[in-house]
Every structure is written in structure tokens, then in C-alpha cells.
Amino acid sequence: MSEKSQFASKIGLIAATVGSAVGLGNVWRFPAEAQSNGGAAFLLLYIICVFVLGIPVMLAEFSLGRASRSDAIGAFKVLSPGKPWWCVGALAVLASFLILCYYMVVAGWTLEYLVESIGTGLYSHLDEAGGSSLHGIFAAKMQEYVATDAKPLLFTYAMIAINIVVLLGGVSKGIERLSNILMPVLFVILVLLCGVCLSLPGASAGVSYFLEPDFSKITPGVIVNALGQAFFSLSLGMGILITYASYYPSHTPLTRTSVIVSLLSLLVAVLMGLIIFPAVTAFGLDKEPLQGATLVFVTLPEVFANLPWPRLWSSLFFLLLFVAALTSTVSIAEVSVAMLQDRLRFSRRKAVLCVMLPLFVLSALCSLSFGSMSDFKLLGMTIFDLLDTFTTDILLPVVSIGVCVYVGWFAKNKLLSEQLSNAGTLKARHTAVTMNIIRYAAPALIALVLIYNYL
Ligand code: PHE
């Protein structure tokens, strides 16, 4: 077998892992969830979920990947040969592939909005309708960009093609290089837009609108949301972190990496809120219902149209979204690619094509869920919604529980301590606490989430 790929540098492996974690979950789901579920109270809860549960589970996934140097299925096969634990890995691969199918569509929208912002599309014909119905205009544009057949499909295909090019480049020359270039771009745009939005008149009202703590909003449902959001935005339960850690060199400190990745992902989520809400309140747009997709595709273009140089801000903002989406799609595609390379000994090229070519049909079905197939429902849901619900509500929690139970109870006792201490070369005083969380708290709480979703 060919030499196992590795990330070439410390910065590169962090950029790639942060690139995976920072996705649409942070950039649009988090701000909207936080604002409607208690502001700073939700943020606090979210931070607790990330640090108390998210990081230990992340460490469990990292340990599996790096100890086995294998893909999500192979990790279990290498560490417990002849046992059925590889099924947990198989579910992770399934989850990641199904998520890839629909996430690619949303990623395509970000590219579409980027292109339409750079060109004149998004901001054309604004004067004809008069300023008062800007909302209506952008809502109609969203309808055109998202809910017709041809256009969004074209951009989904473009996104698949970009992913293919990056993945064919391999781990260090494709994924790592892409992340090394794009992650700094993402942070620069983020800080720039934050500066612009926070200096708008009335920005402080936006900040309090976003973060005003309201502990009375913290209900069991909100706790379940926060936990689900934390796990999704750390890319847990998808096999991504097992796969990426299999490319980490043996001297990489796993704990430090997990803390850096979590902090950066948290930072992006909070900065996004500090971009969105001051902008929205500055123009009195907080009266409209603010929800994930409409918030970024309708309300924010409305904000940009009110600023000088709307196309500049809009292009930067959608470039940010596009970068976040792209680095996430390659990470989730890599799970299946690595699996085919390691399990079936496919060449990189064959593996990439086998994973990506079916998407031209499967993602198309998800894209058409907003267009001519919107009436086609299974279990009362469009194909897009069905995949989203089945993966986030069922598969991801099941995989995370599987990982915790395996690492906590069935894997070789020393797996975690050896990985956290890099075979004894690092101090890892937190190993016992981490192990207890992986054994008891994490699986129990994730199981509660699973049950709660179905009550
Ligand atoms: N953390 C990612 C996000 O917030 C989760 C993800 C990764 C989803 C890769 C899809 C693909 O969007």
C-alpha cells in the first residue's frame, strides 16, 4: 500500500481541521439560534457544551484516527479486529455521505450569491421598485436563486467540480494547501466586516439584541439545541475527525489541537453574530422574522443595499460563506474517499471519482427539492429535509454514542492515555476526567438528546 498521507505542517493541520469545523453551522445557524434562545445565556450554555462534552468526544475521535492511522471504518477494524465495532465507522461514513449530498447544495448557493454579488445580478433593478420593498425584491431573488431548477443546480455542479479538483490534489497538496490559503482569508474578512458592522450607528443595540442574556429562555429544548449545535459545529459524529487525525503526525498534541479548533470555531460563530445583528438593527430590519437561510440570503443583502458600495460588502460576505462551506465539504467528502482508498485499495483518483460523480445525481435531487420536486415527499419531507433530519437527528448522535462507548469501555484501556500523552512524551493530567466524560456523561447526555427529539 502507498505510504499513508500526512498533513505537512502544524499550521496546515489546524487550518484544515478548523476549516472543517467552521461551516454553515457556525456562520448562520449559530447566530440565529443564539439570538432567539436567550442570547448570552445560550452562548454560555453552548460554551459549556463545547468544553465539557464536545472536546472529550473530539479527543475520542482523534485518538481512534491517529492510533489506527486508518479511515473511519478501518480505525475500528485495526483497533479491534474481528469485532463488529466497524459498524459504528460504517454509520459515520453513511452519515457523512448523506450530509455531503445536501450540504453541497447549500454550498452551491453560497457560490451563486458570491457570483451574483460580484456581477451585478443581486443588486440590479433595485431603484425600479423603490426602497420600501427591498425585502420583497431580495425575497424574490432568493426564490429565483434557490427555488428554481436550473440556476441553483448549475452552482451545485460547479461546487462539486471545485471539490473534485481539491480532493484530487490529495491531503497535503489539496486539502491542506487550500485551507492554508483560505482560512486566513476567512479570518481577515470576518474581522473587516465586524469592524464595518460594529461601527454602524446604533451597533450597540444590535449587540444587545444578539447577546442580551435571558435565562428564562433556557428550557430543556434549548439545552438539547445547544448540544446538537455544538456537536454539529465541531464536526463530531461524521467520521471527519477520525479521518483527519489519521493524517496527523505522531507528535501532534491532540488536546491542544482540539482546544484551538474549538476556540476558533466558537470565535467565528460569535463574530458572525457581531456582524449580522448590528447590521440588521442599524437598518431596523429586526422586525422581520430572522431565520438562518432568509437571514443571510434576504435580510443581509437588504442591509448591504443600504450601505455605500453594496457589492463590495456583499461579495466579501458571500466569499466568507463560500470559504466556510468549501473547506467543510472537502472534509466531509474526504471521509468516503479515505474509506475507499484504505478499505478497497482504490487509487486516490478512482476513490475521488467514485464518491463525487454520484453527487451529480444525488445532490441534484436535493437541489430540486426546492424547485420542481418540492411536492415530492417521503415521510412528509422533501428529499433535502429527509436527509438533513435523518442525519442530524439520528445518525450523528448514534455515531457519537458508538464512539464514546467504544473508546470508553471496549477499546484497549491505554488507547486514550497513549494518544493524549503522545506515548508518554506529554503530560496529560486531564486523561482521567476526559475518560470519565467519554464513559458516562457524554453517551448519557447524547442519548437524552436522541430520545428528546423523538418524544
Ligand atoms: N462544522 C460544520 C458546520 O458547521 C459541520 C460540517 C462539516 C457539515 C462538514 C458538513 C460538512 O457546518
mmCIF file with all atom_site columns, N, CA and C and ligand atoms in Angstrom, residues 17-27 29 96 99-100 102-103 229-236 238 240 265 324-325 327-333 396, ligand 1:
data_model
loop_
_atom_site.group_PDB
_atom_site.id
_atom_site.type_symbol
_atom_site.label_atom_id
_atom_site.label_alt_id
_atom_site.label_comp_id
_atom_site.label_asym_id
_atom_site.label_entity_id
_atom_site.label_seq_id
_atom_site.pdbx_PDB_ins_code
_atom_site.Cartn_x
_atom_site.Cartn_y
_atom_site.Cartn_z
_atom_site.occupancy
_atom_site.B_iso_or_equiv
_atom_site.pdbx_formal_charge
_atom_site.auth_seq_id
_atom_site.auth_comp_id
_atom_site.auth_asym_id
_atom_site.auth_atom_id
_atom_site.pdbx_PDB_model_num
ATOM   1   N N  . THR A 1 17  ? -8.430  21.375 9.959  1.00 0.00 ? 17  THR A N  1
ATOM   2   C CA . THR A 1 17  ? -9.442  20.937 10.923 1.00 0.00 ? 17  THR A CA 1
ATOM   3   C C  . THR A 1 17  ? -10.398 22.075 11.272 1.00 0.00 ? 17  THR A C  1
ATOM   4   N N  . VAL A 1 18  ? -9.834  23.286 11.415 1.00 0.00 ? 18  VAL A N  1
ATOM   5   C CA . VAL A 1 18  ? -10.719 24.430 11.662 1.00 0.00 ? 18  VAL A CA 1
ATOM   6   C C  . VAL A 1 18  ? -11.611 24.638 10.438 1.00 0.00 ? 18  VAL A C  1
ATOM   7   N N  . GLY A 1 19  ? -11.039 24.444 9.266  1.00 0.00 ? 19  GLY A N  1
ATOM   8   C CA . GLY A 1 19  ? -11.814 24.605 8.038  1.00 0.00 ? 19  GLY A CA 1
ATOM   9   C C  . GLY A 1 19  ? -13.018 23.685 8.020  1.00 0.00 ? 19  GLY A C  1
ATOM   10  N N  . SER A 1 20  ? -12.824 22.485 8.542  1.00 0.00 ? 20  SER A N  1
ATOM   11  C CA . SER A 1 20  ? -13.946 21.564 8.608  1.00 0.00 ? 20  SER A CA 1
ATOM   12  C C  . SER A 1 20  ? -14.970 22.039 9.633  1.00 0.00 ? 20  SER A C  1
ATOM   13  N N  . ALA A 1 21  ? -14.469 22.433 10.793 1.00 0.00 ? 21  ALA A N  1
ATOM   14  C CA . ALA A 1 21  ? -15.392 22.813 11.871 1.00 0.00 ? 21  ALA A CA 1
ATOM   15  C C  . ALA A 1 21  ? -16.158 24.083 11.525 1.00 0.00 ? 21  ALA A C  1
ATOM   16  N N  . VAL A 1 22  ? -15.453 25.054 10.944 1.00 0.00 ? 22  VAL A N  1
ATOM   17  C CA . VAL A 1 22  ? -16.129 26.304 10.619 1.00 0.00 ? 22  VAL A CA 1
ATOM   18  C C  . VAL A 1 22  ? -16.896 26.136 9.318  1.00 0.00 ? 22  VAL A C  1
ATOM   19  N N  . GLY A 1 23  ? -18.187 25.978 9.476  1.00 0.00 ? 23  GLY A N  1
ATOM   20  C CA . GLY A 1 23  ? -19.000 25.788 8.276  1.00 0.00 ? 23  GLY A CA 1
ATOM   21  C C  . GLY A 1 23  ? -20.276 26.579 8.438  1.00 0.00 ? 23  GLY A C  1
ATOM   22  N N  . LEU A 1 24  ? -21.274 26.189 7.672  1.00 0.00 ? 24  LEU A N  1
ATOM   23  C CA . LEU A 1 24  ? -22.506 26.967 7.716  1.00 0.00 ? 24  LEU A CA 1
ATOM   24  C C  . LEU A 1 24  ? -23.167 26.874 9.084  1.00 0.00 ? 24  LEU A C  1
ATOM   25  N N  . GLY A 1 25  ? -22.830 25.813 9.820  1.00 0.00 ? 25  GLY A N  1
ATOM   26  C CA . GLY A 1 25  ? -23.351 25.679 11.181 1.00 0.00 ? 25  GLY A CA 1
ATOM   27  C C  . GLY A 1 25  ? -22.962 26.877 12.043 1.00 0.00 ? 25  GLY A C  1
ATOM   28  N N  . ASN A 1 26  ? -21.701 27.287 11.948 1.00 0.00 ? 26  ASN A N  1
ATOM   29  C CA . ASN A 1 26  ? -21.286 28.443 12.748 1.00 0.00 ? 26  ASN A CA 1
ATOM   30  C C  . ASN A 1 26  ? -21.771 29.741 12.142 1.00 0.00 ? 26  ASN A C  1
ATOM   31  N N  . VAL A 1 27  ? -21.654 29.836 10.805 1.00 0.00 ? 27  VAL A N  1
ATOM   32  C CA . VAL A 1 27  ? -21.853 31.159 10.259 1.00 0.00 ? 27  VAL A CA 1
ATOM   33  C C  . VAL A 1 27  ? -23.308 31.573 10.142 1.00 0.00 ? 27  VAL A C  1
ATOM   34  N N  . ARG A 1 29  ? -26.197 29.257 11.392 1.00 0.00 ? 29  ARG A N  1
ATOM   35  C CA . ARG A 1 29  ? -27.129 28.642 12.324 1.00 0.00 ? 29  ARG A CA 1
ATOM   36  C C  . ARG A 1 29  ? -26.934 29.189 13.737 1.00 0.00 ? 29  ARG A C  1
ATOM   37  N N  . SER A 1 96  ? -21.775 10.825 6.783  1.00 0.00 ? 96  SER A N  1
ATOM   38  C CA . SER A 1 96  ? -21.010 11.875 6.109  1.00 0.00 ? 96  SER A CA 1
ATOM   39  C C  . SER A 1 96  ? -21.410 11.960 4.637  1.00 0.00 ? 96  SER A C  1
ATOM   40  N N  . ILE A 1 99  ? -24.850 13.650 4.361  1.00 0.00 ? 99  ILE A N  1
ATOM   41  C CA . ILE A 1 99  ? -24.747 15.095 4.625  1.00 0.00 ? 99  ILE A CA 1
ATOM   42  C C  . ILE A 1 99  ? -24.132 15.789 3.412  1.00 0.00 ? 99  ILE A C  1
ATOM   43  N N  . LEU A 1 100 ? -23.094 15.149 2.863  1.00 0.00 ? 100 LEU A N  1
ATOM   44  C CA . LEU A 1 100 ? -22.437 15.730 1.693  1.00 0.00 ? 100 LEU A CA 1
ATOM   45  C C  . LEU A 1 100 ? -23.445 16.022 0.580  1.00 0.00 ? 100 LEU A C  1
ATOM   46  N N  . TYR A 1 102 ? -26.614 16.868 0.613  1.00 0.00 ? 102 TYR A N  1
ATOM   47  C CA . TYR A 1 102 ? -27.431 18.084 0.689  1.00 0.00 ? 102 TYR A CA 1
ATOM   48  C C  . TYR A 1 102 ? -26.624 19.332 1.022  1.00 0.00 ? 102 TYR A C  1
ATOM   49  N N  . TYR A 1 103 ? -25.519 19.148 1.733  1.00 0.00 ? 103 TYR A N  1
ATOM   50  C CA . TYR A 1 103 ? -24.699 20.309 2.096  1.00 0.00 ? 103 TYR A CA 1
ATOM   51  C C  . TYR A 1 103 ? -24.098 20.935 0.832  1.00 0.00 ? 103 TYR A C  1
ATOM   52  N N  . GLN A 1 229 ? -26.176 21.680 18.347 1.00 0.00 ? 229 GLN A N  1
ATOM   53  C CA . GLN A 1 229 ? -25.439 22.703 17.610 1.00 0.00 ? 229 GLN A CA 1
ATOM   54  C C  . GLN A 1 229 ? -23.928 22.563 17.870 1.00 0.00 ? 229 GLN A C  1
ATOM   55  N N  . ALA A 1 230 ? -23.561 22.330 19.130 1.00 0.00 ? 230 ALA A N  1
ATOM   56  C CA . ALA A 1 230 ? -22.137 22.204 19.469 1.00 0.00 ? 230 ALA A CA 1
ATOM   57  C C  . ALA A 1 230 ? -21.532 21.010 18.738 1.00 0.00 ? 230 ALA A C  1
ATOM   58  N N  . PHE A 1 231 ? -22.226 19.886 18.767 1.00 0.00 ? 231 PHE A N  1
ATOM   59  C CA . PHE A 1 231 ? -21.679 18.692 18.118 1.00 0.00 ? 231 PHE A CA 1
ATOM   60  C C  . PHE A 1 231 ? -21.593 18.872 16.612 1.00 0.00 ? 231 PHE A C  1
ATOM   61  N N  . PHE A 1 232 ? -22.642 19.461 16.028 1.00 0.00 ? 232 PHE A N  1
ATOM   62  C CA . PHE A 1 232 ? -22.627 19.649 14.579 1.00 0.00 ? 232 PHE A CA 1
ATOM   63  C C  . PHE A 1 232 ? -21.490 20.586 14.193 1.00 0.00 ? 232 PHE A C  1
ATOM   64  N N  . SER A 1 233 ? -21.346 21.678 14.971 1.00 0.00 ? 233 SER A N  1
ATOM   65  C CA . SER A 1 233 ? -20.359 22.643 14.511 1.00 0.00 ? 233 SER A CA 1
ATOM   66  C C  . SER A 1 233 ? -18.939 22.203 14.839 1.00 0.00 ? 233 SER A C  1
ATOM   67  N N  . LEU A 1 234 ? -18.750 21.218 15.693 1.00 0.00 ? 234 LEU A N  1
ATOM   68  C CA . LEU A 1 234 ? -17.396 20.682 15.861 1.00 0.00 ? 234 LEU A CA 1
ATOM   69  C C  . LEU A 1 234 ? -17.140 19.523 14.898 1.00 0.00 ? 234 LEU A C  1
ATOM   70  N N  . SER A 1 235 ? -18.076 19.276 14.005 1.00 0.00 ? 235 SER A N  1
ATOM   71  C CA . SER A 1 235 ? -17.969 18.174 13.030 1.00 0.00 ? 235 SER A CA 1
ATOM   72  C C  . SER A 1 235 ? -17.848 16.809 13.703 1.00 0.00 ? 235 SER A C  1
ATOM   73  N N  . LEU A 1 236 ? -18.567 16.609 14.814 1.00 0.00 ? 236 LEU A N  1
ATOM   74  C CA . LEU A 1 236 ? -18.486 15.320 15.509 1.00 0.00 ? 236 LEU A CA 1
ATOM   75  C C  . LEU A 1 236 ? -19.495 14.324 14.934 1.00 0.00 ? 236 LEU A C  1
ATOM   76  N N  . MET A 1 238 ? -19.271 12.409 12.408 1.00 0.00 ? 238 MET A N  1
ATOM   77  C CA . MET A 1 238 ? -19.324 12.273 10.954 1.00 0.00 ? 238 MET A CA 1
ATOM   78  C C  . MET A 1 238 ? -18.123 11.504 10.426 1.00 0.00 ? 238 MET A C  1
ATOM   79  N N  . ILE A 1 240 ? -15.252 12.635 10.314 1.00 0.00 ? 240 ILE A N  1
ATOM   80  C CA . ILE A 1 240 ? -14.269 13.585 9.774  1.00 0.00 ? 240 ILE A CA 1
ATOM   81  C C  . ILE A 1 240 ? -13.023 13.631 10.661 1.00 0.00 ? 240 ILE A C  1
ATOM   82  N N  . SER A 1 265 ? -13.518 27.933 16.270 1.00 0.00 ? 265 SER A N  1
ATOM   83  C CA . SER A 1 265 ? -14.857 27.747 15.727 1.00 0.00 ? 265 SER A CA 1
ATOM   84  C C  . SER A 1 265 ? -15.874 28.588 16.521 1.00 0.00 ? 265 SER A C  1
ATOM   85  N N  . ALA A 1 324 ? -16.156 29.066 4.041  1.00 0.00 ? 324 ALA A N  1
ATOM   86  C CA . ALA A 1 324 ? -16.586 28.210 5.147  1.00 0.00 ? 324 ALA A CA 1
ATOM   87  C C  . ALA A 1 324 ? -17.202 26.926 4.595  1.00 0.00 ? 324 ALA A C  1
ATOM   88  N N  . ALA A 1 325 ? -18.018 27.058 3.574  1.00 0.00 ? 325 ALA A N  1
ATOM   89  C CA . ALA A 1 325 ? -18.702 25.886 3.024  1.00 0.00 ? 325 ALA A CA 1
ATOM   90  C C  . ALA A 1 325 ? -17.728 24.965 2.293  1.00 0.00 ? 325 ALA A C  1
ATOM   91  N N  . THR A 1 327 ? -14.396 24.484 2.622  1.00 0.00 ? 327 THR A N  1
ATOM   92  C CA . THR A 1 327 ? -13.473 23.695 3.444  1.00 0.00 ? 327 THR A CA 1
ATOM   93  C C  . THR A 1 327 ? -14.231 22.627 4.239  1.00 0.00 ? 327 THR A C  1
ATOM   94  N N  . SER A 1 328 ? -15.526 22.851 4.470  1.00 0.00 ? 328 SER A N  1
ATOM   95  C CA . SER A 1 328 ? -16.312 21.808 5.131  1.00 0.00 ? 328 SER A CA 1
ATOM   96  C C  . SER A 1 328 ? -16.673 20.682 4.160  1.00 0.00 ? 328 SER A C  1
ATOM   97  N N  . THR A 1 329 ? -17.046 21.058 2.940  1.00 0.00 ? 329 THR A N  1
ATOM   98  C CA . THR A 1 329 ? -17.418 19.976 2.003  1.00 0.00 ? 329 THR A CA 1
ATOM   99  C C  . THR A 1 329 ? -16.231 19.066 1.702  1.00 0.00 ? 329 THR A C  1
ATOM   100 N N  . VAL A 1 330 ? -15.033 19.651 1.528  1.00 0.00 ? 330 VAL A N  1
ATOM   101 C CA . VAL A 1 330 ? -13.914 18.738 1.233  1.00 0.00 ? 330 VAL A CA 1
ATOM   102 C C  . VAL A 1 330 ? -13.646 17.819 2.421  1.00 0.00 ? 330 VAL A C  1
ATOM   103 N N  . SER A 1 331 ? -13.817 18.334 3.636  1.00 0.00 ? 331 SER A N  1
ATOM   104 C CA . SER A 1 331 ? -13.523 17.479 4.797  1.00 0.00 ? 331 SER A CA 1
ATOM   105 C C  . SER A 1 331 ? -14.504 16.324 4.885  1.00 0.00 ? 331 SER A C  1
ATOM   106 N N  . ILE A 1 332 ? -15.745 16.600 4.553  1.00 0.00 ? 332 ILE A N  1
ATOM   107 C CA . ILE A 1 332 ? -16.732 15.535 4.717  1.00 0.00 ? 332 ILE A CA 1
ATOM   108 C C  . ILE A 1 332 ? -16.648 14.547 3.551  1.00 0.00 ? 332 ILE A C  1
ATOM   109 N N  . ALA A 1 333 ? -16.237 15.033 2.385  1.00 0.00 ? 333 ALA A N  1
ATOM   110 C CA . ALA A 1 333 ? -16.051 14.113 1.254  1.00 0.00 ? 333 ALA A CA 1
ATOM   111 C C  . ALA A 1 333 ? -14.855 13.206 1.513  1.00 0.00 ? 333 ALA A C  1
ATOM   112 N N  . LEU A 1 396 ? -26.000 11.133 13.523 1.00 0.00 ? 396 LEU A N  1
ATOM   113 C CA . LEU A 1 396 ? -24.881 11.765 14.234 1.00 0.00 ? 396 LEU A CA 1
ATOM   114 C C  . LEU A 1 396 ? -24.863 11.410 15.723 1.00 0.00 ? 396 LEU A C  1
HETATM 115 N N1 . PHE B 2 .   ? -18.912 22.044 11.416 1.00 0.00 ? 1   PHE B N1 1
HETATM 116 C C1 . PHE B 2 .   ? -19.523 22.014 10.148 1.00 0.00 ? 1   PHE B C1 1
HETATM 117 C C2 . PHE B 2 .   ? -20.514 23.156 10.035 1.00 0.00 ? 1   PHE B C2 1
HETATM 118 O O1 . PHE B 2 .   ? -20.650 23.891 10.938 1.00 0.00 ? 1   PHE B O1 1
HETATM 119 C C3 . PHE B 2 .   ? -20.161 20.704 10.050 1.00 0.00 ? 1   PHE B C3 1
HETATM 120 C C4 . PHE B 2 .   ? -19.968 20.136 8.723  1.00 0.00 ? 1   PHE B C4 1
HETATM 121 C C5 . PHE B 2 .   ? -18.738 19.775 8.295  1.00 0.00 ? 1   PHE B C5 1
HETATM 122 C C6 . PHE B 2 .   ? -21.041 19.953 7.944  1.00 0.00 ? 1   PHE B C6 1
HETATM 123 C C7 . PHE B 2 .   ? -18.592 19.285 7.052  1.00 0.00 ? 1   PHE B C7 1
HETATM 124 C C8 . PHE B 2 .   ? -20.906 19.460 6.708  1.00 0.00 ? 1   PHE B C8 1
HETATM 125 C C9 . PHE B 2 .   ? -19.669 19.167 6.243  1.00 0.00 ? 1   PHE B C9 1
HETATM 126 O O2 . PHE B 2 .   ? -21.145 23.365 9.030  1.00 0.00 ? 1   PHE B O2 1
#
